[in-house]
Structures are given as structure tokens and as C-alpha cells.
Amino acid sequence: MAAPPTRIGLAGLAVMGQNLALNIAEKGFPISVYNRTTSKVDETVERAKKEGDLPVFGFHDPESFVNSVQKPRVIIMLVKAGAPVDQTIKTLSAYMEKGDCIIDGGNEWYENTERREKAMAELGLLYLGMGVSGGEEGARHGPSLMPGGSFEAYKNIEDILIKVAAQVPDSGPCVTYIGEGGSGNFVKMVHNGIEYGDMQLIAEAYDVLKSVGKLSNEELKNVFTEWNKGELLSFLIEITADIFGIKDNKGDGHLVDKVLDKTGMKGTGKWTVQQAADLSVAAPTIASSLDSRFLSGLKEERVEAAKVFQSGGLGEILTDQVVGKEKLINDVKQALYASKICSYAQGMNLIRAKSIEKGWDLKLGELARIWKGGCIIRAVFLDRIKKAYDRNPDLANLLVDPEFAKEIIDRQSAWRRVICVAINSGISTPGMSISLAYFDTYRRARLPANLVQAQRDYFGAHTYERTDMPASEAMESSLSPPALSSSPRVVIRTALASKNSSSSLPSTSSSCIGEYIYIVHPDSLLPHPSEPNPSMEVSITSDE
């Protein structure tokens, strides 16, 4: 049938795209759909008829698709990140007019979104990068939406997003305008990084309960079902309980035991860890989950390694420990909860650091609110996080929020017991272990970092600060250089020179064979522009 001008268009009809289109139509907004493979268009229109004769109108060519949407046009893309997005933009924008809006709903690298927003602005078009979380079911029935970019573009579609997003009774629709530029994509990326950490921690809880506690799949299902009634109530705990109950339809036993222990990934977890490193934000729980996926991918190597070590008497489980099952279950529950606090704290700190760098002014409490429903990491736990940031928007770390601090203190003994049991059994718990290390490091007023900095100064003259002097007064190198030996060394001699006069360098005697003398201007090494410029005499040995 001929379609009247529709309210919105959607291009890209894989399952996520189809489901989001049906969700939009079901909420009362007529929608035009387009896909380069036209059979997907017909499939979507047929689904719309079967699922309630929904107002979905299909188009096989981009021009008629774009022209079918009312002005100012709003078109969502759900295509693979990277080059396919650029190609889709090129195809659609040829028929769009000034004031029209394109929204990328994929998992895109945030800098690509910022590049595209600028390019679209030159054409008079508006652009949003919108994170969509919740998987296929979320897209169909209510996802968590994280739009960032043009605020004008957001206002053009706000009424649709508010109805399409997941609805949480006590806090409203799971959507908000995130901020400028690529902020929506960045927040979705970190959301996925937290998701990596969450999934790894749950897998470790499973491993300890199964390998040490000898729980059957039926018992594991009951445990996770019970956990999902309290503080660990969440989508991931819920589906984990379901997984333990699924029988293998191609053989005996449970399906989970037949699934290959090799975890895939699409890249957002890696991006999260790279950004944490770039911003000097510690995110070890998330990083450990990524490392665990890398190691899981070495399936063939691990099988061969197991043979080598088993031949030497080292089995997969080092020792069968006698443990009280109920006590272990409770301890693992406490360890899992405490580790989750650390993982979310790291993710929130990463978002804040990027927000400061980019001037996005992101509201962490509001992000926790829109993650309470629809998305993969949705959990009752997030309401606690929102309240923590509501109490103190400038909270340095979730660990020092009074309520979370008390909860970690109450659980830290059980946390340590679980890790000790795992270590003694030869079971790796990288997520839980590094989360505890993160907590123990953060809570200590003094760390052994003083020795590391002394070492850096000793071999590289990197300077250091003293505890008995103001922090602003960095000291020049004063630790003795290594004694003359066959080991290579670096000797740096400095002489302060007036800005308006030349100064000869101190006399130098060669004290080792193969020593070369260089004169450098070290403004970048000693950044004190208000002081006289130093000249430096550097002795560099062969390996430097």
C-alpha cells in the first residue's frame, strides 16, 4: 500500500535493526525501512504484519526510502561499524536536505562519530551517535539508549526515544541526552567494558563453586536463582541461572558442559582498556576480563600445556579441599558483589576522565539510572550507584562512598577466603583477584611506589618528590649512579645557565670506556620555565 510520510526511517535490517523498527512502530510511530539486501526489507514488513499489523513500510531503493520520511527527516542506521557506516551515510545523504538528521545506532568508535558529525554539519545535516544496549530482546521490547552529538537532533527524536526505551517504574525511561560529540558512543563502549568485567566475575564464581565446591548444574541453577532475589539481582545473574538449567537437546547432560571454552569478542572491551591506558585510569578488572578472553582463545595451546604439566604431576585441580558448601556459596556471593563494586568504579572513573578531557560534563548518576533497565548490565545494584552520585556528584571513587565502603569492609574477609581457596586449588580468578588488589591498593595511604620512583631516578635521573617537602618541589637526581662495571650506564651532569649569557659546562673526565658526550637542551625534561635554562652534559653508553 502507498505509505503516507512516516515519522522516522531505519536503514540496516539485521535482527537488531528489524527489532528496533518493530519496537518503534509498536509505540505508534509509522516507520520506513530500507536495506541494501532487499529480501531483508520484505522480511521486516512481513514480520510487522504478523506481530500486530504494525505501521512498517518497506522500500527497495534509498531515494524513495528517504523521501518517504516526513521533514525534517530522522533516519537511524544500524549497520556494521567502520566503512559500512560511511558508505550508508554517503548513500542516504545524497537525498537528504538541510536540517535532516542521521543517527548511528551501532557500536562505533567515538572519534568516528565526531568526524562524521563535523562532515554532516558542513552539509547542513544533524548527526547523533547513539549507543543501544539490550541485545535483540532489548531492541524489540525496550533498550537502554545513549544518544550523543547534536542536541538539536536529539530534540527532534526525543519523543520517540522516550517511548521506545526500557521503562523502569521508579526512575522513568532508560534514555537521556548524554552529551556532545562522541559521548554517547564512548559511554556505550565503557558500558560494554563493564559488561566484560561482570561476565568474567560471574564465570569465576561458577568455576570456584563447581571445581572446589563440587556443585552440580542443578545446584548452580538454584544458587544463582537465589542470588537473583537479593543484592545481585541482575540480567546477567538471571540468564546464568537459566543457562544451568538448559539440557542438551543433542545428547545427555546439560548444554553448558558442551559449550567450547573459547570466548569471542567484537572489540568494545579492547577499546575500553586502550582508553583507560591512554587516560591513565586504572581499570584492572575490565583489563583482566579481556586478558581472560585472549587466553581462552588459545584453546589448542592450553590443551597441550595441560598434557605437559599433567605429565609432571600437576593436575588441573591441585588439591581437593574440604570446604563447607553453604559457607563457600555465601563467601563467593560476597566476593562477587565486592568485585562488582570495583569493576563499576573503574568504568565510572574512566567515563569521568574522558568527560573532563573532552568537556562533555557527563552526569554519572544519570548514566547509572538509564542502565537500570533494558541493557545487559541492568541490575538493582545500579540504583545504589545512582544514589551514591546523587549524594556526591564529585565522588572520587565508588569505593569511598560511605555505603559502598561499609559493604566492602563487611565483605572483604569472605573475598580473601575465596581467592585463597582458588589459589590453593590452582584455579585462576583474575577478575576477583585483581579487584581485591585494586581495593587494597586504593585504600592504602602509602605504597611501595617510592622504591619504583627511586629506581627510575637511579638509572634514568627522572627526579622524585620528597615526603618532607612541598609536593610542588620536585628534586633533581641525587641518587648515586651504578658503580663502574660491565653494565651499561647513563651519567647526566647539569649546569644552570642564565637566559642571557652562555655558560661553559663543568669539566668532565671520561670514567668508562666507550663513553660519548652529548649536549642537549632539556626544557622538556625539566619543565620549570620560570627558572634559568639548564644545559646538560650526558654520557650515554652503547645500549642507550
XYZ file of C-alpha atoms in Angstrom:
544
model
C 0.000 0.000 0.000
C 1.110 3.587 -0.538
C 2.638 4.987 2.595
C 1.915 8.454 3.948
C 5.005 10.345 5.124
C 6.333 8.315 8.029
C 7.663 9.730 11.288
C 11.114 8.127 11.048
C 13.261 5.850 8.874
C 15.606 2.978 9.715
C 18.336 1.577 7.454
C 20.042 -1.720 8.263
C 17.738 -4.674 8.869
C 19.761 -7.351 10.574
C 17.997 -8.684 13.677
C 18.783 -5.630 15.833
C 17.541 -3.279 13.125
C 14.372 -5.261 12.496
C 13.565 -5.458 16.189
C 14.143 -1.762 16.823
C 11.962 -0.874 13.821
C 9.151 -3.078 15.136
C 9.528 -1.549 18.597
C 9.226 1.978 17.163
C 6.183 1.001 15.096
C 4.559 -0.725 18.062
C 4.849 2.503 20.058
C 2.700 4.269 17.463
C 5.287 5.814 15.139
C 4.941 4.853 11.444
C 8.398 3.895 10.184
C 10.061 3.447 6.789
C 12.681 0.709 6.483
C 15.451 0.083 3.965
C 18.227 -2.445 3.491
C 20.707 -2.900 0.673
C 19.685 -6.580 0.533
C 16.042 -6.128 -0.386
C 14.900 -9.502 0.944
C 15.506 -8.129 4.455
C 13.054 -5.318 3.724
C 10.343 -7.762 2.720
C 11.097 -9.955 5.732
C 10.716 -6.997 8.099
C 7.419 -5.884 6.568
C 6.097 -9.448 6.834
C 7.121 -9.626 10.494
C 5.289 -6.359 11.131
C 2.085 -7.826 9.728
C 2.388 -10.974 11.842
C 3.210 -9.083 15.041
C 0.145 -6.868 15.060
C -0.152 -5.281 11.622
C 2.371 -2.630 12.689
C 2.901 0.546 10.569
C 6.173 -0.534 8.915
C 6.694 0.471 5.274
C 9.453 -1.089 3.198
C 11.490 0.476 0.388
C 13.948 -1.161 -2.000
C 15.813 1.946 -3.122
C 17.412 4.683 -0.978
C 15.829 7.659 -2.745
C 12.230 6.568 -2.240
C 13.121 5.491 1.295
C 14.476 8.918 2.259
C 11.648 10.771 0.532
C 9.034 8.717 2.413
C 10.021 10.258 5.770
C 8.411 13.492 6.924
C 10.592 16.606 7.147
C 12.825 17.321 8.936
C 13.805 13.716 8.315
C 15.222 11.479 11.022
C 16.906 8.263 9.896
C 18.537 5.667 12.147
C 21.319 3.462 10.794
C 22.055 0.056 12.308
C 24.915 -1.261 10.207
C 28.357 -2.680 10.970
C 30.792 -0.120 12.408
C 33.501 1.409 10.255
C 33.414 1.666 6.475
C 29.805 0.376 6.123
C 28.626 3.360 8.178
C 30.450 5.808 5.925
C 29.020 4.118 2.843
C 25.469 4.203 4.227
C 25.826 7.877 5.113
C 27.044 8.615 1.588
C 24.096 6.743 0.076
C 21.422 8.365 2.241
C 22.781 11.897 2.500
C 22.616 12.286 -1.287
C 18.820 12.571 -0.934
C 18.632 14.431 2.383
C 18.143 18.147 2.946
C 19.394 20.774 5.335
C 18.042 20.163 8.837
C 17.613 16.410 8.342
C 19.198 14.080 10.885
C 21.161 10.817 10.728
C 21.539 8.639 13.834
C 24.133 5.855 14.039
C 22.849 3.203 16.446
C 25.828 0.855 16.166
C 28.838 0.202 18.393
C 31.041 2.808 16.741
C 34.393 4.239 17.810
C 33.573 7.632 19.315
C 36.117 9.586 17.243
C 34.483 8.325 14.053
C 31.210 9.772 15.285
C 32.851 13.130 15.943
C 34.409 13.117 12.483
C 31.075 12.323 10.865
C 29.199 14.924 12.879
C 31.552 17.617 11.557
C 31.249 16.338 7.995
C 27.455 16.282 8.216
C 27.380 19.787 9.663
C 29.177 21.015 6.544
C 26.249 19.611 4.532
C 23.700 21.185 6.864
C 22.747 17.801 8.361
C 22.473 16.874 12.046
C 24.154 13.787 13.469
C 23.881 11.600 16.570
C 25.909 8.616 17.706
C 23.563 6.530 19.862
C 24.577 3.533 21.942
C 21.866 0.868 22.001
C 22.130 -1.807 24.689
C 19.957 -4.777 25.454
C 20.641 -7.149 22.597
C 17.939 -8.399 20.290
C 15.285 -8.624 23.011
C 16.071 -5.155 24.286
C 15.784 -3.674 20.806
C 12.358 -5.247 20.384
C 10.866 -4.557 23.797
C 12.853 -1.663 25.272
C 16.604 -0.987 25.188
C 18.803 1.397 27.101
C 19.631 4.264 24.736
C 22.682 6.531 24.925
C 22.440 9.310 22.298
C 25.262 11.822 21.982
C 26.071 14.564 19.485
C 23.790 17.291 18.205
C 21.335 18.368 20.897
C 19.035 19.725 18.201
C 18.995 16.291 16.598
C 18.161 14.716 19.956
C 15.192 17.030 20.452
C 13.897 16.009 17.001
C 13.613 12.393 18.138
C 13.258 12.669 21.911
C 9.538 11.817 21.904
C 10.231 8.564 20.050
C 13.223 7.535 22.178
C 11.361 8.135 25.442
C 8.621 5.698 24.401
C 10.886 3.127 22.743
C 13.387 2.874 25.624
C 13.018 0.450 28.519
C 10.733 1.781 31.245
C 11.721 1.455 34.910
C 8.802 2.235 37.254
C 10.742 4.165 39.865
C 13.056 6.122 37.552
C 11.482 6.513 34.119
C 12.630 5.737 30.570
C 16.169 4.433 30.133
C 17.322 7.206 27.833
C 18.848 10.633 28.293
C 20.823 13.064 26.188
C 24.373 12.010 27.043
C 26.343 14.982 25.763
C 28.197 16.451 22.827
C 30.383 14.801 20.217
C 31.033 11.103 20.551
C 29.973 10.910 24.187
C 27.077 8.531 23.514
C 29.330 6.023 21.767
C 32.019 6.419 24.432
C 29.565 5.739 27.259
C 28.221 2.678 25.416
C 31.801 1.458 24.927
C 32.534 1.681 28.657
C 29.168 0.062 29.393
C 30.389 -2.891 27.319
C 33.719 -2.896 29.160
C 31.878 -3.128 32.481
C 29.821 -5.922 30.922
C 33.053 -7.787 30.124
C 34.106 -7.479 33.759
C 30.710 -8.570 35.071
C 30.641 -11.673 32.893
C 34.192 -12.648 33.868
C 33.448 -12.296 37.589
C 30.340 -14.477 37.244
C 32.364 -17.092 35.349
C 34.932 -17.151 38.158
C 32.195 -17.580 40.780
C 30.910 -20.520 38.719
C 34.389 -22.047 38.464
C 35.036 -21.901 42.215
C 31.618 -23.309 43.076
C 31.905 -26.109 40.518
C 35.595 -27.014 40.873
C 36.055 -26.531 44.622
C 32.520 -26.846 45.950
C 31.608 -29.650 43.502
C 28.184 -28.125 42.857
C 26.124 -29.796 40.145
C 24.421 -27.796 37.427
C 21.116 -28.210 39.243
C 22.667 -26.830 42.420
C 24.279 -23.970 40.498
C 20.933 -23.097 38.960
C 19.367 -22.952 42.422
C 22.205 -20.847 43.816
C 22.076 -18.265 41.034
C 18.285 -18.182 41.170
C 18.508 -17.390 44.869
C 21.204 -14.774 44.306
C 18.930 -13.091 41.789
C 16.454 -12.322 44.549
C 18.789 -10.070 46.527
C 21.645 -7.607 46.090
C 22.940 -9.438 42.987
C 19.585 -9.154 41.193
C 20.527 -8.520 37.556
C 20.018 -9.627 33.979
C 23.346 -11.484 33.843
C 22.683 -13.421 37.064
C 19.194 -14.250 35.810
C 20.349 -15.647 32.468
C 23.201 -17.531 34.167
C 20.655 -19.366 36.310
C 18.671 -20.166 33.159
C 21.763 -21.476 31.350
C 22.482 -24.003 34.098
C 19.011 -25.443 33.590
C 19.237 -25.971 29.813
C 19.546 -29.623 28.843
C 21.500 -30.713 25.773
C 18.994 -31.476 23.022
C 21.617 -33.413 21.062
C 22.798 -35.694 23.827
C 22.840 -36.368 27.553
C 23.544 -33.836 30.273
C 23.471 -30.073 30.276
C 24.317 -27.840 27.354
C 26.701 -25.605 29.340
C 29.122 -28.522 29.697
C 29.231 -28.963 25.901
C 29.943 -25.307 25.073
C 33.552 -24.790 23.943
C 35.537 -22.780 26.490
C 36.577 -20.132 23.977
C 35.051 -16.649 24.352
C 34.570 -14.357 21.374
C 34.549 -10.556 21.305
C 33.766 -7.690 18.953
C 36.209 -5.022 20.140
C 34.476 -2.661 22.567
C 36.186 -4.276 25.564
C 39.561 -3.775 23.913
C 38.701 -0.138 23.140
C 37.770 0.382 26.797
C 41.105 -0.931 28.053
C 43.024 1.105 25.470
C 41.201 4.262 26.542
C 41.912 3.512 30.201
C 45.615 3.283 29.382
C 45.539 6.472 27.313
C 43.843 8.353 30.163
C 45.972 6.767 32.932
C 42.868 5.381 34.623
C 43.298 2.069 36.415
C 40.745 -0.442 35.101
C 42.313 -3.794 36.059
C 39.069 -5.742 36.466
C 37.984 -4.863 32.939
C 41.521 -5.489 31.615
C 41.659 -8.910 33.289
C 38.402 -9.893 31.616
C 39.913 -9.002 28.250
C 43.081 -10.977 29.015
C 40.930 -13.937 30.027
C 39.209 -13.859 26.646
C 42.590 -13.750 24.924
C 43.770 -16.777 26.917
C 40.529 -18.643 26.286
C 41.230 -18.257 22.576
C 44.414 -20.315 22.968
C 42.378 -23.498 23.296
C 44.770 -25.772 21.382
C 47.793 -24.406 23.267
C 46.059 -24.866 26.608
C 45.203 -28.485 25.794
C 48.854 -29.197 25.014
C 50.037 -27.267 28.084
C 47.712 -29.337 30.282
C 49.375 -32.506 28.966
C 52.855 -31.173 29.718
C 52.056 -30.218 33.292
C 49.934 -33.281 33.992
C 52.867 -35.449 32.950
C 54.853 -33.649 35.624
C 52.228 -34.402 38.254
C 50.322 -31.129 38.139
C 46.634 -31.774 37.542
C 44.029 -29.147 36.646
C 42.858 -29.015 40.256
C 45.870 -29.057 42.589
C 44.120 -30.397 45.637
C 40.630 -31.365 46.716
C 39.970 -29.071 49.650
C 37.419 -29.901 52.275
C 35.053 -26.949 52.359
C 31.608 -26.354 53.771
C 29.360 -25.999 50.749
C 26.994 -23.433 52.228
C 29.895 -21.425 53.640
C 31.626 -21.420 50.249
C 28.440 -20.357 48.455
C 27.998 -17.412 50.821
C 31.673 -16.410 50.580
C 31.590 -16.491 46.783
C 28.455 -14.350 46.804
C 30.212 -11.743 48.945
C 33.356 -11.850 46.788
C 31.326 -11.434 43.613
C 29.459 -8.424 44.962
C 32.613 -6.703 46.240
C 34.414 -7.325 42.947
C 31.463 -5.855 41.019
C 31.757 -2.638 43.016
C 35.381 -2.350 41.887
C 34.526 -3.046 38.251
C 31.803 -0.392 38.135
C 34.017 2.075 39.995
C 36.695 1.658 37.332
C 34.210 2.146 34.493
C 32.717 5.264 36.059
C 36.164 6.740 36.678
C 37.048 6.168 33.031
C 33.879 7.939 31.858
C 34.570 10.869 34.172
C 38.183 11.180 32.994
C 37.085 11.322 29.361
C 34.309 13.753 30.200
C 36.846 16.103 31.792
C 39.231 15.769 28.860
C 36.523 16.480 26.269
C 34.407 18.934 28.282
C 31.324 16.726 27.994
C 30.049 17.368 31.554
C 28.629 13.847 31.847
C 26.379 13.061 34.811
C 27.434 9.701 36.256
C 24.307 9.299 38.355
C 22.127 9.789 35.280
C 24.136 7.154 33.396
C 23.545 4.691 36.225
C 19.824 5.495 36.004
C 19.477 4.716 32.295
C 21.385 1.443 32.782
C 18.825 0.190 35.320
C 16.629 -1.283 32.584
C 16.916 -2.619 29.067
C 20.675 -3.068 28.930
C 22.872 -6.113 29.522
C 24.308 -4.796 32.808
C 20.912 -3.793 34.207
C 20.822 -4.532 37.904
C 19.272 -3.394 41.164
C 22.844 -2.561 42.117
C 22.771 0.420 39.735
C 20.183 2.191 41.851
C 22.757 2.229 44.661
C 25.318 3.718 42.282
C 22.894 6.442 41.168
C 22.195 7.368 44.781
C 25.917 7.493 45.538
C 26.482 10.064 42.784
C 23.309 11.915 43.750
C 24.751 12.269 47.249
C 28.081 13.471 45.886
C 28.380 14.250 42.149
C 32.127 14.785 42.634
C 32.660 11.415 44.325
C 36.285 10.439 43.627
C 35.562 6.713 43.585
C 32.590 4.497 44.411
C 34.797 2.713 46.932
C 34.763 5.739 49.232
C 31.027 6.332 49.131
C 30.020 5.666 52.764
C 27.518 2.922 51.905
C 29.755 1.104 49.416
C 32.758 1.464 51.731
C 30.835 -0.242 54.530
C 29.688 -3.024 52.221
C 33.217 -3.759 51.052
C 34.554 -3.722 54.620
C 31.838 -6.200 55.620
C 32.687 -8.498 52.682
C 36.456 -8.277 52.425
C 37.176 -11.260 54.693
C 34.977 -13.568 52.600
C 36.534 -12.071 49.455
C 40.023 -13.009 50.669
C 38.934 -16.503 51.664
C 37.559 -17.204 48.195
C 40.757 -16.092 46.495
C 42.898 -18.143 48.882
C 40.787 -21.241 48.230
C 41.062 -20.676 44.491
C 44.839 -20.180 44.613
C 45.377 -23.296 46.700
C 43.263 -25.267 44.235
C 45.114 -23.912 41.211
C 42.016 -22.128 39.883
C 42.573 -18.748 38.287
C 40.313 -15.938 39.444
C 41.926 -12.972 37.676
C 38.880 -10.703 37.936
C 38.234 -11.258 41.638
C 41.937 -11.243 42.485
C 42.756 -8.032 40.653
C 39.612 -6.390 42.040
C 40.865 -7.143 45.545
C 44.320 -5.858 44.601
C 42.687 -2.684 43.254
C 40.828 -2.226 46.541
C 43.899 -2.946 48.666
C 45.988 -0.540 46.607
C 43.424 2.248 46.659
C 42.800 2.023 50.402
C 46.491 2.341 51.399
C 47.905 5.791 52.131
C 51.430 4.668 51.245
C 52.547 2.233 48.545
C 55.932 0.784 47.548
C 55.862 3.172 44.582
C 58.551 5.183 46.391
C 61.037 2.413 45.593
C 59.992 2.272 41.937
C 60.458 6.039 41.602
C 63.840 5.804 43.339
C 64.856 3.122 40.827
C 63.723 5.333 37.934
C 65.806 8.187 39.268
C 68.791 5.931 39.933
C 69.076 4.622 36.375
C 67.435 7.444 34.424
C 67.653 10.641 36.508
C 63.870 11.059 36.309
C 63.819 13.035 39.613
C 61.460 12.469 42.522
C 59.470 14.311 45.143
C 60.144 14.113 48.863
C 57.622 13.413 51.601
C 59.215 16.069 53.833
C 58.987 18.898 51.291
C 56.117 20.596 49.409
C 54.781 18.430 46.586
C 55.432 21.171 44.049
C 59.182 20.985 44.609
C 60.444 18.090 42.503
C 64.038 17.191 43.312
C 66.773 16.728 40.795
C 68.521 13.373 40.616
C 70.689 12.791 43.660
C 70.863 9.027 43.935
C 74.271 7.602 43.131
C 74.799 6.176 39.628
C 75.673 2.497 39.367
C 79.223 1.523 40.228
C 81.569 1.127 37.258
C 81.050 -2.310 35.833
C 80.394 -4.061 32.578
C 76.762 -2.967 32.806
C 75.798 -0.018 30.580
C 75.066 3.228 32.358
C 73.925 6.816 31.885
C 75.580 9.778 33.592
C 73.891 13.185 33.414
C 75.695 16.328 34.541
C 73.861 19.652 34.615
C 74.917 23.263 34.790
C 72.413 26.089 35.162
C 72.938 28.861 32.657
C 71.492 32.339 32.603
C 68.964 33.057 29.858
C 71.082 35.972 28.642
C 74.552 34.557 28.997
C 76.431 31.485 27.907
C 77.962 29.170 30.443
C 80.659 26.656 29.982
C 79.990 23.142 31.061
C 81.765 21.653 34.043
C 84.938 19.871 33.254
C 84.462 16.223 32.512
C 86.740 13.235 32.736
C 85.910 10.068 30.880
C 85.340 7.422 33.507
C 84.451 4.462 31.346
C 85.447 3.034 28.008
C 83.121 3.840 25.119
C 81.638 6.955 26.710
C 80.258 9.638 24.363
C 79.447 13.209 25.320
C 76.307 14.975 24.060
C 74.985 18.465 24.699
C 71.192 18.674 24.845
C 68.652 21.386 25.673
C 66.379 19.667 28.208
C 63.428 22.075 28.512
C 61.061 19.135 28.099
C 62.905 17.098 30.717
C 62.896 19.747 33.449
C 59.730 21.787 32.864
C 60.493 24.856 35.013
C 60.215 27.757 32.523
C 60.476 30.330 35.312
C 63.974 29.114 36.214
C 67.189 29.575 34.233
C 67.582 27.182 31.330
C 69.940 24.370 32.212
C 72.475 22.921 29.842
C 73.193 19.262 30.243
C 76.152 17.050 29.614
C 75.100 13.456 29.073
C 77.242 10.353 28.997
C 75.442 7.615 27.099
C 76.662 4.060 26.880
C 76.226 1.749 23.940
C 72.725 0.414 24.694
C 71.223 3.867 25.202
